[in-house]
JSON list of C-alpha atoms and ligand atoms in Angstrom, two decimals:
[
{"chain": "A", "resi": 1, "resn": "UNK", "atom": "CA", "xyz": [-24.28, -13.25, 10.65]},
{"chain": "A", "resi": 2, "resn": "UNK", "atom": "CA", "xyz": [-24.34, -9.84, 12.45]},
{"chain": "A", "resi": 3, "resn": "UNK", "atom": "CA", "xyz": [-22.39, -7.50, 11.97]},
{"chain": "A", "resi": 4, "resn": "UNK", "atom": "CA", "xyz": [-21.43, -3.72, 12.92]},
{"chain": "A", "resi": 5, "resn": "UNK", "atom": "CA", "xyz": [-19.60, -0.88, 10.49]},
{"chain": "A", "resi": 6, "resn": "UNK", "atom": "CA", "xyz": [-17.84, 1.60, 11.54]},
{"chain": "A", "resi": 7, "resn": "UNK", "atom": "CA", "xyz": [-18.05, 4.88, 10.06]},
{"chain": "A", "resi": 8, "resn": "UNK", "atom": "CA", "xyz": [-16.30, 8.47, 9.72]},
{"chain": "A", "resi": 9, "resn": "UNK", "atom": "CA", "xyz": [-17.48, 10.18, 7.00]},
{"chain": "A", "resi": 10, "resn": "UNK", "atom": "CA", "xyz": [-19.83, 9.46, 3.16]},
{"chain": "A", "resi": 11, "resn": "UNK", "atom": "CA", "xyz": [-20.84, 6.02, 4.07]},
{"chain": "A", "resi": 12, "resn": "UNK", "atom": "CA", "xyz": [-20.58, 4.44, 0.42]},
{"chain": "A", "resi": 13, "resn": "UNK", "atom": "CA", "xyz": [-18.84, 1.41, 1.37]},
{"chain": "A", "resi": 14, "resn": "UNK", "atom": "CA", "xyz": [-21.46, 1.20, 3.94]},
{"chain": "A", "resi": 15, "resn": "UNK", "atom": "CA", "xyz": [-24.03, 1.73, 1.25]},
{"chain": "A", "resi": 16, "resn": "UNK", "atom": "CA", "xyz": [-22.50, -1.17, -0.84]},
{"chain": "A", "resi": 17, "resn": "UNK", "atom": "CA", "xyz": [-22.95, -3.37, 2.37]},
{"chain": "A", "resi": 18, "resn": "UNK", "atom": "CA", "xyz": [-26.62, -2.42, 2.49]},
{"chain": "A", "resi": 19, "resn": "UNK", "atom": "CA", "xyz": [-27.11, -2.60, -1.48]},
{"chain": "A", "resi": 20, "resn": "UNK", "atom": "CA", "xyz": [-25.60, -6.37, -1.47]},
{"chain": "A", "resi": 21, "resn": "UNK", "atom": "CA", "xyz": [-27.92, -7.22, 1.51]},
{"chain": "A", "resi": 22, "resn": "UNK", "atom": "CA", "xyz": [-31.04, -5.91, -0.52]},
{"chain": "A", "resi": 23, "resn": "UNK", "atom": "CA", "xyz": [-29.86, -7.50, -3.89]},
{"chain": "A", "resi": 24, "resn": "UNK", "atom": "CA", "xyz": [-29.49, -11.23, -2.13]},
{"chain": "A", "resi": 25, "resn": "UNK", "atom": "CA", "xyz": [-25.62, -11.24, -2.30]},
{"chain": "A", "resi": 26, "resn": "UNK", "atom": "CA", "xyz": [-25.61, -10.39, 1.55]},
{"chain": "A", "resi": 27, "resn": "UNK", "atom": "CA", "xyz": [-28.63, -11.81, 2.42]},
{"chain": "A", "resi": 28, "resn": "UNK", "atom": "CA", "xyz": [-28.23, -13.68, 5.71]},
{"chain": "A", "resi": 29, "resn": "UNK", "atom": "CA", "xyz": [-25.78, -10.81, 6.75]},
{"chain": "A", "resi": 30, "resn": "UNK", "atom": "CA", "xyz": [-27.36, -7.94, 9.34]},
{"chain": "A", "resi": 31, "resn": "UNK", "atom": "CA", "xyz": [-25.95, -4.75, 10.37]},
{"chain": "A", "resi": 32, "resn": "UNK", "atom": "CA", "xyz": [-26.90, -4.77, 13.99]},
{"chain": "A", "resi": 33, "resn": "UNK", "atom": "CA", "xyz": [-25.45, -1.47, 14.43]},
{"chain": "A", "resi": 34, "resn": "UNK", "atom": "CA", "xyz": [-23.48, 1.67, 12.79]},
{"chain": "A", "resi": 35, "resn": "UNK", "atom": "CA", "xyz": [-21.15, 3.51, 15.01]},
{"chain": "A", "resi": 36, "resn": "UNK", "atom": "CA", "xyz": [-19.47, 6.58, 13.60]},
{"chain": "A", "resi": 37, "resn": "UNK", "atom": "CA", "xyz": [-16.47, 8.45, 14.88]},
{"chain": "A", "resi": 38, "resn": "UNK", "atom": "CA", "xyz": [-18.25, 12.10, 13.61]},
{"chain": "A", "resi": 39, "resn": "UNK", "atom": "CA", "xyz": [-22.18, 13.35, 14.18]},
{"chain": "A", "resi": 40, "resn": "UNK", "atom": "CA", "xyz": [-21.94, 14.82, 10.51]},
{"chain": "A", "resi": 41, "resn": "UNK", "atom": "CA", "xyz": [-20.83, 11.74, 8.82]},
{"chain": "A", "resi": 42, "resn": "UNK", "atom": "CA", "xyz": [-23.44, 11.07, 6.04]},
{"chain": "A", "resi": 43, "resn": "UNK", "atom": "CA", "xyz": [-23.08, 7.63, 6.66]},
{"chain": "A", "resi": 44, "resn": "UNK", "atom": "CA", "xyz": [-25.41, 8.23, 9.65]},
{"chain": "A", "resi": 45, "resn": "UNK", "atom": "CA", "xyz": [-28.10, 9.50, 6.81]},
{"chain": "A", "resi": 46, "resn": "UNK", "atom": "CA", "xyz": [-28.15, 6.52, 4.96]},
{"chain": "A", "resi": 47, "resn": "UNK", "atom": "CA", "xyz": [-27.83, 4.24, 8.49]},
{"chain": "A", "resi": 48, "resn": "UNK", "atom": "CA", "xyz": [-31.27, 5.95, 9.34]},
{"chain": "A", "resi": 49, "resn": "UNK", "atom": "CA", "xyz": [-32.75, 5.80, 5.89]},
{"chain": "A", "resi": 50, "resn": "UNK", "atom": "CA", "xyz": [-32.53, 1.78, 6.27]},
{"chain": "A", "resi": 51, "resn": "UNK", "atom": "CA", "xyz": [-33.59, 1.62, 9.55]},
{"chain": "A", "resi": 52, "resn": "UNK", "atom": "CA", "xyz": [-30.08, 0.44, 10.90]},
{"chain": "A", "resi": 53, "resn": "UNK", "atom": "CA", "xyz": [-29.63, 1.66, 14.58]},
{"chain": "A", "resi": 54, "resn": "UNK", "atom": "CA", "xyz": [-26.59, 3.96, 14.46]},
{"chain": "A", "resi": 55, "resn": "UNK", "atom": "CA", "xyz": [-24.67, 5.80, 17.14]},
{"chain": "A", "resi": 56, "resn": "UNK", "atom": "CA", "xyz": [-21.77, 8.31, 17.70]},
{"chain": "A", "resi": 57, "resn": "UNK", "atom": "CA", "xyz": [-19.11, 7.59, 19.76]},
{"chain": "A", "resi": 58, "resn": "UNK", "atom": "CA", "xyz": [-16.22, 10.12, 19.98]},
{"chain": "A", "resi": 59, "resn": "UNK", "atom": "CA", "xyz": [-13.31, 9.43, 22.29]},
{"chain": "A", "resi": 60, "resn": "UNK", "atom": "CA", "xyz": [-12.64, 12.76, 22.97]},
{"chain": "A", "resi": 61, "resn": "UNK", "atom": "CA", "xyz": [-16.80, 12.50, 24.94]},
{"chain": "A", "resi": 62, "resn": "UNK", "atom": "CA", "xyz": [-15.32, 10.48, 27.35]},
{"chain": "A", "resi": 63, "resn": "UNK", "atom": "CA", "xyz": [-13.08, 11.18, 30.55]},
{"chain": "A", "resi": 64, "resn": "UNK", "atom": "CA", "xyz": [-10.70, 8.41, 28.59]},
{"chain": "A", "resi": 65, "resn": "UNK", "atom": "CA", "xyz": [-9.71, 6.28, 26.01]},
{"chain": "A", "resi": 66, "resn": "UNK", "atom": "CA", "xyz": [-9.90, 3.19, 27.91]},
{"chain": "A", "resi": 67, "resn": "UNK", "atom": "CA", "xyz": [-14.16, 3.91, 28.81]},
{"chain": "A", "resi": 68, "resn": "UNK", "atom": "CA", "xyz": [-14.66, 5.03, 25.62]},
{"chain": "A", "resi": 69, "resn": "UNK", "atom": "CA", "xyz": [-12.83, 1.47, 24.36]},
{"chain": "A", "resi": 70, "resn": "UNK", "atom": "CA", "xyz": [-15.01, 0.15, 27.47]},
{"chain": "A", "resi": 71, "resn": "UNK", "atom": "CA", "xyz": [-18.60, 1.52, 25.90]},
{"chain": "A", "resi": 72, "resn": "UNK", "atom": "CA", "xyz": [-17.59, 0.56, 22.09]},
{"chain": "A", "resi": 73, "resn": "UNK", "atom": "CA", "xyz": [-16.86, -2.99, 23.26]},
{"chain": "A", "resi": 74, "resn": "UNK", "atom": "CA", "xyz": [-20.37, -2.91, 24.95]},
{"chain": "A", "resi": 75, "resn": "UNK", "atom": "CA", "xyz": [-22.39, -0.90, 22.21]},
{"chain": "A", "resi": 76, "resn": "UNK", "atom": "CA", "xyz": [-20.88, -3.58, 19.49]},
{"chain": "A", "resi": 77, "resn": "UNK", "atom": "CA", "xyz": [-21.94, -6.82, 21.84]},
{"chain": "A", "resi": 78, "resn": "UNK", "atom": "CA", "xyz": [-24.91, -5.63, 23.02]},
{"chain": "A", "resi": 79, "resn": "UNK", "atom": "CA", "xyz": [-26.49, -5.27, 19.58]},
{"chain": "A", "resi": 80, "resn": "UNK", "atom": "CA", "xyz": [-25.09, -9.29, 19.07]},
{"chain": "A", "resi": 81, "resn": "UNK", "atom": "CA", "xyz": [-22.81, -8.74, 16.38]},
{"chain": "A", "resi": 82, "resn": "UNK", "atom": "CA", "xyz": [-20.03, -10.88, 15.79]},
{"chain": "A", "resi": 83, "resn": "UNK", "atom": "CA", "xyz": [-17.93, -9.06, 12.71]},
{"chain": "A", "resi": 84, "resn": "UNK", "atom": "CA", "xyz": [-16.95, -5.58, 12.79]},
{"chain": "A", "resi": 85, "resn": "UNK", "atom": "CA", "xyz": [-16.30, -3.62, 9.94]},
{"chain": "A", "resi": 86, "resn": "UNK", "atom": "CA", "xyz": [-14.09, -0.72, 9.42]},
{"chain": "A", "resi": 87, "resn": "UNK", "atom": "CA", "xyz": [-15.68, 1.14, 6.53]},
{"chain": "A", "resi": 88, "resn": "UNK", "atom": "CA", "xyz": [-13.90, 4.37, 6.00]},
{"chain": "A", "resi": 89, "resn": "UNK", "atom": "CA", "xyz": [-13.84, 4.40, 10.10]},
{"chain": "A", "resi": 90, "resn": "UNK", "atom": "CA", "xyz": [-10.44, 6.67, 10.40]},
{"chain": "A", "resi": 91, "resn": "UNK", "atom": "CA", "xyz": [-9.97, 6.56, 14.07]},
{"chain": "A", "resi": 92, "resn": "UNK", "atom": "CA", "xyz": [-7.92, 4.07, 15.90]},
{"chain": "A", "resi": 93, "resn": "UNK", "atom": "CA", "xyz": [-9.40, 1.00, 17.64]},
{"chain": "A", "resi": 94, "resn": "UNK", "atom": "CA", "xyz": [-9.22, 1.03, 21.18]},
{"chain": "A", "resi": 95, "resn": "UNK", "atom": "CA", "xyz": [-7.01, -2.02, 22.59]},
{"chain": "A", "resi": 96, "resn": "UNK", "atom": "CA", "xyz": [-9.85, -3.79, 24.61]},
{"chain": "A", "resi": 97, "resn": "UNK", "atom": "CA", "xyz": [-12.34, -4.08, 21.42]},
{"chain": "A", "resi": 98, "resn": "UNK", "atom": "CA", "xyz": [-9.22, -4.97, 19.15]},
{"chain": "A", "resi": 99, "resn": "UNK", "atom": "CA", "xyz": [-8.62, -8.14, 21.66]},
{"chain": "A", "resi": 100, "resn": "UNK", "atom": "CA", "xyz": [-11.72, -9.36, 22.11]},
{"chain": "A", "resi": 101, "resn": "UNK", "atom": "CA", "xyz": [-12.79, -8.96, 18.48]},
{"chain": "A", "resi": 102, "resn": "UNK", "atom": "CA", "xyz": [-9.33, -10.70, 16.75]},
{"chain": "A", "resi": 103, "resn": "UNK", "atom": "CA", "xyz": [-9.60, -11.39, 13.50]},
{"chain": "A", "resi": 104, "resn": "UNK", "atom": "CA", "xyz": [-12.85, -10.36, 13.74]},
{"chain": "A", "resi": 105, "resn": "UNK", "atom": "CA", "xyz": [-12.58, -6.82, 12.44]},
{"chain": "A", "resi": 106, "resn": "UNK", "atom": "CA", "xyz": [-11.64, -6.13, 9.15]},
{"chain": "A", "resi": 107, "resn": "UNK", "atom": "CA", "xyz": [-10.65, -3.09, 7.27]},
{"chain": "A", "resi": 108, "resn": "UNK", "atom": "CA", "xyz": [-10.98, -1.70, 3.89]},
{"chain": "A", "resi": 109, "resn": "UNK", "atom": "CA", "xyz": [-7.47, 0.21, 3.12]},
{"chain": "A", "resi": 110, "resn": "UNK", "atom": "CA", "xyz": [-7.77, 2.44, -0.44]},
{"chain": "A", "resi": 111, "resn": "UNK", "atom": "CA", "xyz": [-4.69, 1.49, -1.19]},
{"chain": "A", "resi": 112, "resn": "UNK", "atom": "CA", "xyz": [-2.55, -1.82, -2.28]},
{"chain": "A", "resi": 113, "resn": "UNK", "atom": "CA", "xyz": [-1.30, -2.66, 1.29]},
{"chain": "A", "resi": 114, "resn": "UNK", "atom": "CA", "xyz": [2.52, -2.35, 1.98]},
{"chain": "A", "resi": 115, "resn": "UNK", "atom": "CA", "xyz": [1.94, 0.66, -0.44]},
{"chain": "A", "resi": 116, "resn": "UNK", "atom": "CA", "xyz": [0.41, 3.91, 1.14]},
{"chain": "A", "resi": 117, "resn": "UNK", "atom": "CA", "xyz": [-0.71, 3.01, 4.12]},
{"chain": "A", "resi": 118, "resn": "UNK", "atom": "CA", "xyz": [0.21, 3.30, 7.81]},
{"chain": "A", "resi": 119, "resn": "UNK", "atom": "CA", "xyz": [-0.41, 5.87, 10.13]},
{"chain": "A", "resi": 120, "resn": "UNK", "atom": "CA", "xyz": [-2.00, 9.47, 8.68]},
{"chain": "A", "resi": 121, "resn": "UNK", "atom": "CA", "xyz": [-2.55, 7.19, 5.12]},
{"chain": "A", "resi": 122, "resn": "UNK", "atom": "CA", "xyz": [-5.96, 7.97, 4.75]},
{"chain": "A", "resi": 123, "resn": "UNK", "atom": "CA", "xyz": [-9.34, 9.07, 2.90]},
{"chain": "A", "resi": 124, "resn": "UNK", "atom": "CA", "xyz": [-7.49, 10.96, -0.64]},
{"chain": "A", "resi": 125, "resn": "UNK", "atom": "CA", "xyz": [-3.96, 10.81, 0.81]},
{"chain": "A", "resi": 126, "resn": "UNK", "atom": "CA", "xyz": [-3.05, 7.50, -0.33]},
{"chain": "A", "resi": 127, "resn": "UNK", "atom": "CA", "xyz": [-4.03, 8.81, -3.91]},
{"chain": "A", "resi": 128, "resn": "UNK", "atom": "CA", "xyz": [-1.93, 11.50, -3.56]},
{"chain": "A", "resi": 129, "resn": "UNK", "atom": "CA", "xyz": [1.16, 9.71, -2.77]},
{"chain": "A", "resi": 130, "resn": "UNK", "atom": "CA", "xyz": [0.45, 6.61, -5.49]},
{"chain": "A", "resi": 131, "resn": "UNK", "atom": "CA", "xyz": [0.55, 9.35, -8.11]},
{"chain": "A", "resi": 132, "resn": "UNK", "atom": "CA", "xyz": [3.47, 11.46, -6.62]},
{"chain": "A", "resi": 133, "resn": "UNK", "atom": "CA", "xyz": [4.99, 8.23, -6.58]},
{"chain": "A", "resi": 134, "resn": "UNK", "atom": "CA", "xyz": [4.05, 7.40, -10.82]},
{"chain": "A", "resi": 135, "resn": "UNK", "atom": "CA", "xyz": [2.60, 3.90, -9.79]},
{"chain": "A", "resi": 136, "resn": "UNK", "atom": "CA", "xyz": [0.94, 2.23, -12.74]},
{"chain": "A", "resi": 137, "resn": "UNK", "atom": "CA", "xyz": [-1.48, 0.39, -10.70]},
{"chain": "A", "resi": 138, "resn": "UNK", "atom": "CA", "xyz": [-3.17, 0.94, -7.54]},
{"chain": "A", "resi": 139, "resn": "UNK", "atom": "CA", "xyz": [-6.22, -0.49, -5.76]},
{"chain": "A", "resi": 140, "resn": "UNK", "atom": "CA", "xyz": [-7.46, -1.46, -2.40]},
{"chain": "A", "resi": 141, "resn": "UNK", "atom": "CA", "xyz": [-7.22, -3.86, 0.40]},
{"chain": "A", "resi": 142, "resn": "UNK", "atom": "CA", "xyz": [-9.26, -5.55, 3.00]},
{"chain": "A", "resi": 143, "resn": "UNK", "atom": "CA", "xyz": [-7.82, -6.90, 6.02]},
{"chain": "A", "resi": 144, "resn": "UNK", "atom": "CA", "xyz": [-8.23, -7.99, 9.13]},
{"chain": "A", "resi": 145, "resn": "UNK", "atom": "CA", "xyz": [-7.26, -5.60, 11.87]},
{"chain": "A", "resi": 146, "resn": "UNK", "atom": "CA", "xyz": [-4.87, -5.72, 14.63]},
{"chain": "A", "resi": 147, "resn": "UNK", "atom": "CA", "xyz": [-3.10, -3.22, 17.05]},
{"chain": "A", "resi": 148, "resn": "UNK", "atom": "CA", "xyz": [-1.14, -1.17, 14.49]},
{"chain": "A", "resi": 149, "resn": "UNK", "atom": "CA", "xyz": [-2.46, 0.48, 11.48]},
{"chain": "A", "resi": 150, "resn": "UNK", "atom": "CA", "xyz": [-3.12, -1.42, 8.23]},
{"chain": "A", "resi": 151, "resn": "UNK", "atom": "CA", "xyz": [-1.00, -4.24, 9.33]},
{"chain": "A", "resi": 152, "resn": "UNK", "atom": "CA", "xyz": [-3.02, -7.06, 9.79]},
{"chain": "A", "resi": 153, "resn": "UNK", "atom": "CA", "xyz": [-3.47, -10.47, 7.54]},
{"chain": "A", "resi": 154, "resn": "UNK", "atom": "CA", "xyz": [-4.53, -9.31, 4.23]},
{"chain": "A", "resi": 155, "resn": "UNK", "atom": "CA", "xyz": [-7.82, -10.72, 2.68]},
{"chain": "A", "resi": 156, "resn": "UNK", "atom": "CA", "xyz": [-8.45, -9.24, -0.39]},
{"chain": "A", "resi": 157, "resn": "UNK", "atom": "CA", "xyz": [-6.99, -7.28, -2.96]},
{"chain": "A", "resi": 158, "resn": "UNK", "atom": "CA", "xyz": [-8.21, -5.29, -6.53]},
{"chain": "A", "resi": 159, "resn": "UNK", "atom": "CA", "xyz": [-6.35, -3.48, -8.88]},
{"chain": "A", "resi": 160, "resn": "UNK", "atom": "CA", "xyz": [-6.77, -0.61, -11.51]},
{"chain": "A", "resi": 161, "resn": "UNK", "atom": "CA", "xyz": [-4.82, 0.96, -13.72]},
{"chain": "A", "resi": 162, "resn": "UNK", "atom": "CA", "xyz": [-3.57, 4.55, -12.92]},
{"chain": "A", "resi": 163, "resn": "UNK", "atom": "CA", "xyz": [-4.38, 6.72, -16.24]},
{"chain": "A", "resi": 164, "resn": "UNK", "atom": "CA", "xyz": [-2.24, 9.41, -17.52]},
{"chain": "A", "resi": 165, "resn": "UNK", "atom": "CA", "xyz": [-4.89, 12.33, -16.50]},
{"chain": "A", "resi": 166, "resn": "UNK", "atom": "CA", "xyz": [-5.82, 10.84, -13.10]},
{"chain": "A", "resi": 167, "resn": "UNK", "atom": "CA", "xyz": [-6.18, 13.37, -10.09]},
{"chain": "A", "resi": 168, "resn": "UNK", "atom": "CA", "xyz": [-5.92, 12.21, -6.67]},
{"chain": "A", "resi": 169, "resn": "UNK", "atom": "CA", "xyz": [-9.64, 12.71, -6.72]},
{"chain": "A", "resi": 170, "resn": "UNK", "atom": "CA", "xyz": [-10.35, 11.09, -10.14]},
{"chain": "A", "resi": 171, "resn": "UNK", "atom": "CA", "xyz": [-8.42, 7.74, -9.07]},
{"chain": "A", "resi": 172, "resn": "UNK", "atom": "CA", "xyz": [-9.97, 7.80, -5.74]},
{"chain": "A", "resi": 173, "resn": "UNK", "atom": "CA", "xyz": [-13.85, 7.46, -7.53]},
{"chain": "A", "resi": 174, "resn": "UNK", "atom": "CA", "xyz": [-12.13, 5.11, -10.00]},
{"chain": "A", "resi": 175, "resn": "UNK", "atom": "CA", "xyz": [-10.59, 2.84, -6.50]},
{"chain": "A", "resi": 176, "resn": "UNK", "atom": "CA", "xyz": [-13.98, 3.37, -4.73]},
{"chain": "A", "resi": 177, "resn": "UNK", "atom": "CA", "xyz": [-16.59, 2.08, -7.15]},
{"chain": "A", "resi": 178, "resn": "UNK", "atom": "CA", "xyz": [-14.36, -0.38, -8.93]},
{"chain": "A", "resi": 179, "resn": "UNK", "atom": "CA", "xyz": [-12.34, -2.12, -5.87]},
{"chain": "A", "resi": 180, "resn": "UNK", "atom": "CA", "xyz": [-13.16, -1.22, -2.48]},
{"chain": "A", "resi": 181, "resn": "UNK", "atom": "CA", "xyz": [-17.27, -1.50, -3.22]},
{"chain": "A", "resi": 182, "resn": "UNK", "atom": "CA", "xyz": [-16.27, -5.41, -4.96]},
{"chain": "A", "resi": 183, "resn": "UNK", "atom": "CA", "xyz": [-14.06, -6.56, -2.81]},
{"chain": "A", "resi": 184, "resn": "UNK", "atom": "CA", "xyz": [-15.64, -5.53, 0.95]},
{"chain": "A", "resi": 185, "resn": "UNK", "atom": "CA", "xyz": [-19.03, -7.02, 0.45]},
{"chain": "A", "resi": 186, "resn": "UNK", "atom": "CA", "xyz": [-17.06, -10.01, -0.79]},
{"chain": "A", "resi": 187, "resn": "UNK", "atom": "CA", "xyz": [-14.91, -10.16, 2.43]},
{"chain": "A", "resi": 188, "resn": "UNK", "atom": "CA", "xyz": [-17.91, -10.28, 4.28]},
{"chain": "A", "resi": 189, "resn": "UNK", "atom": "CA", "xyz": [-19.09, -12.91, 2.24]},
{"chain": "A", "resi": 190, "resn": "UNK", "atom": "CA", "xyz": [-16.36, -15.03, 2.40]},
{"chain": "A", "resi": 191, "resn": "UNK", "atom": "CA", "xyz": [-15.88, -14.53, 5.93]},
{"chain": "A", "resi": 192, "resn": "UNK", "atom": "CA", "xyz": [-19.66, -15.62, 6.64]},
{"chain": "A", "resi": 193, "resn": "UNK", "atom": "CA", "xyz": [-19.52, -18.49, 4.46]},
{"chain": "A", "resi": 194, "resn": "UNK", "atom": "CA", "xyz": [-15.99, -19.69, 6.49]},
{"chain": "A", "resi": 195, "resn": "UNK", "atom": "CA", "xyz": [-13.90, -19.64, 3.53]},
{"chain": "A", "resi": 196, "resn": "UNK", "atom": "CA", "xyz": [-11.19, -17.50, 5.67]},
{"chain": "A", "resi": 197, "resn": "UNK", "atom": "CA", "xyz": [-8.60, -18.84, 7.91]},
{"chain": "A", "resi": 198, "resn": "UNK", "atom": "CA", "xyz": [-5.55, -17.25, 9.23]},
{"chain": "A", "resi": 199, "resn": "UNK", "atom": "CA", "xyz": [-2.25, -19.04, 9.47]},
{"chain": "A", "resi": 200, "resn": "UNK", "atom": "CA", "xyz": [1.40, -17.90, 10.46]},
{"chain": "A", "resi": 201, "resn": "UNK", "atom": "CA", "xyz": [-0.34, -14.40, 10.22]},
{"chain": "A", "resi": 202, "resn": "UNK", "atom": "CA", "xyz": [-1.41, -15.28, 6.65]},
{"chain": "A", "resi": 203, "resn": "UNK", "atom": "CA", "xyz": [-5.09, -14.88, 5.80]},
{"chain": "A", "resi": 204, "resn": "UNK", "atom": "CA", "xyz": [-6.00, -18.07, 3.59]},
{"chain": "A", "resi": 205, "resn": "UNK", "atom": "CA", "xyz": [-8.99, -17.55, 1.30]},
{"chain": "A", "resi": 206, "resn": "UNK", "atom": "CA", "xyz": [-11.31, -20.42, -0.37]},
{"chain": "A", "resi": 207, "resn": "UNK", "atom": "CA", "xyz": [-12.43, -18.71, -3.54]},
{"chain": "B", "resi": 1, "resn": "GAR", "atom": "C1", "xyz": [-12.72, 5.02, 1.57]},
{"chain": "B", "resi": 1, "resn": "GAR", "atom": "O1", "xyz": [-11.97, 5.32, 0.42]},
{"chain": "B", "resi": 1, "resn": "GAR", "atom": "C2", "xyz": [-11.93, 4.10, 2.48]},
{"chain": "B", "resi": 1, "resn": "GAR", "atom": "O2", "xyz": [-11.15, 3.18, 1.78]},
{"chain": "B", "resi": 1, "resn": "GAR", "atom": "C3", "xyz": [-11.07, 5.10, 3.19]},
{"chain": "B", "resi": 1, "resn": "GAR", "atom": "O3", "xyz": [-11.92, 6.19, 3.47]},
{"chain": "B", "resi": 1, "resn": "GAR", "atom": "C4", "xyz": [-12.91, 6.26, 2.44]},
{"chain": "B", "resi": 1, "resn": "GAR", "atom": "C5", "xyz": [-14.27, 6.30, 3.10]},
{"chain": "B", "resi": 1, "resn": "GAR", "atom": "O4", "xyz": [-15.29, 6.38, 2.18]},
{"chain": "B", "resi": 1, "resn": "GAR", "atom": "N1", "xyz": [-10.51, 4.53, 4.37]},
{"chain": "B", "resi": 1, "resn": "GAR", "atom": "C6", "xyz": [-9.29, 4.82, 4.81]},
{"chain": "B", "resi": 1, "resn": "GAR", "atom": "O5", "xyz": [-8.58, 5.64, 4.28]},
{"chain": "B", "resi": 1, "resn": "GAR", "atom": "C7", "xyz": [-8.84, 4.04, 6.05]},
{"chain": "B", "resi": 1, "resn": "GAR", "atom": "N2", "xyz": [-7.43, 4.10, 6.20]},
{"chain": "B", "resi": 1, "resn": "GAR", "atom": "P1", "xyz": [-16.81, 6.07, 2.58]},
{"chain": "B", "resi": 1, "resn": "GAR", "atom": "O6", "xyz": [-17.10, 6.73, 3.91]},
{"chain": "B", "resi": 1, "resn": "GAR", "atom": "O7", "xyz": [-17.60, 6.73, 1.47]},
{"chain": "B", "resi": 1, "resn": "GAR", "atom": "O8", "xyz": [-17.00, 4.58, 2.62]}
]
């Protein structure tokens, strides 16, 4: 299966993706393309250290949303994948590629969706409110994606414990490495193997 990620910023989900296609996990899986919202996202770096095409597509470069919707549509079928995924990509879909790609995009949330997410619930922030909050666990999320933010079926979920010390920063690392980096690559997996269905707006998962 082929598949594009979407990028904004560090890339290690994105990385994880790659490491899990090198270490046999992901092995029939292909990244046809990475497109990131930002030219300085280091995602881009480790896109063109694998020899992934990779290209940068800002809606504010185009004379509107619905052509730059339009051209991500194209730049995601043209390069034959049939999966995107939303890998620390912290823009909005445009409408057009979120129709024609249902429940095919997913999206990793760093957070234990209904908790923290929504609109402006991104990159540390959810950290920030789980601890202002005193939550003893937190964790991540993948799910698929539909018009609103972080509201789609869910797929997967991981927890950790929140420790007594834990900065926003600190539990973020913890999150990243320990949840979102297990349970994305396994979405994928899952997802290519057919394991996933979606019923009554409820993702249903073969394990
Ligand atoms: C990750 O923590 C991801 O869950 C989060 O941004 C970070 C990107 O890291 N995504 C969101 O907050 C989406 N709402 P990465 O670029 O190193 O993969």
């Amino acid at each position: 299966m082929r598949i594009a990620v979407f990028v904004s910023g560090g890339g290690t989900n994105l990385q994880a993706i790659i490491d899990k296609i090198k270490d046999g996990y992901l092995s029939d899986i292909d990244i046809g393309l990475v497109l990131s919202s930002s030219p300085d996202a280091y995602a881009l770096t480790r896109a063109k250290d694998n020899n992934i095409p990779a290209v940068v597509m800002r809606s504010r470069d185009y004379p509107s949303v619905e052509e730059w919707d339009s051209e991500v549509l194209k730049a995601v079928e043209e390069a034959g994948c049939e999966l995107i995924v939303l890998a620390g990509y912290l823009s909005l879909l445009g409408p057009k590629t979120v129709k024609k790609f249902s429940n095919r995009i997913i999206n990793i949330h760093p957070a234990l969706i209904p908790a923290f997410c929504g609109e402006g619930m991104y990159g540390i922030r959810p950290h920030v409110a789980a601890l202002a909050r005193g939550v003893k666990v937190s964790g991540a999320t993948v799910h698929f994606v539909n018009e609103e933010y972080d509201s789609g079926p869910i797929i997967l979920q991981k927890t950790v414990d929140v420790l007594p010390d834990d900065t926003p920063e600190v539990l973020q690392q913890r999150i990243m490495k320990e949840c979102e980096q297990v349970i994305l690559p396994k979405a994928i997996r899952l997802i290519a193997d057919g394991q996933v269905t979606i019923e009554n707006n409820i993702a249903k998962v073969k394990d």
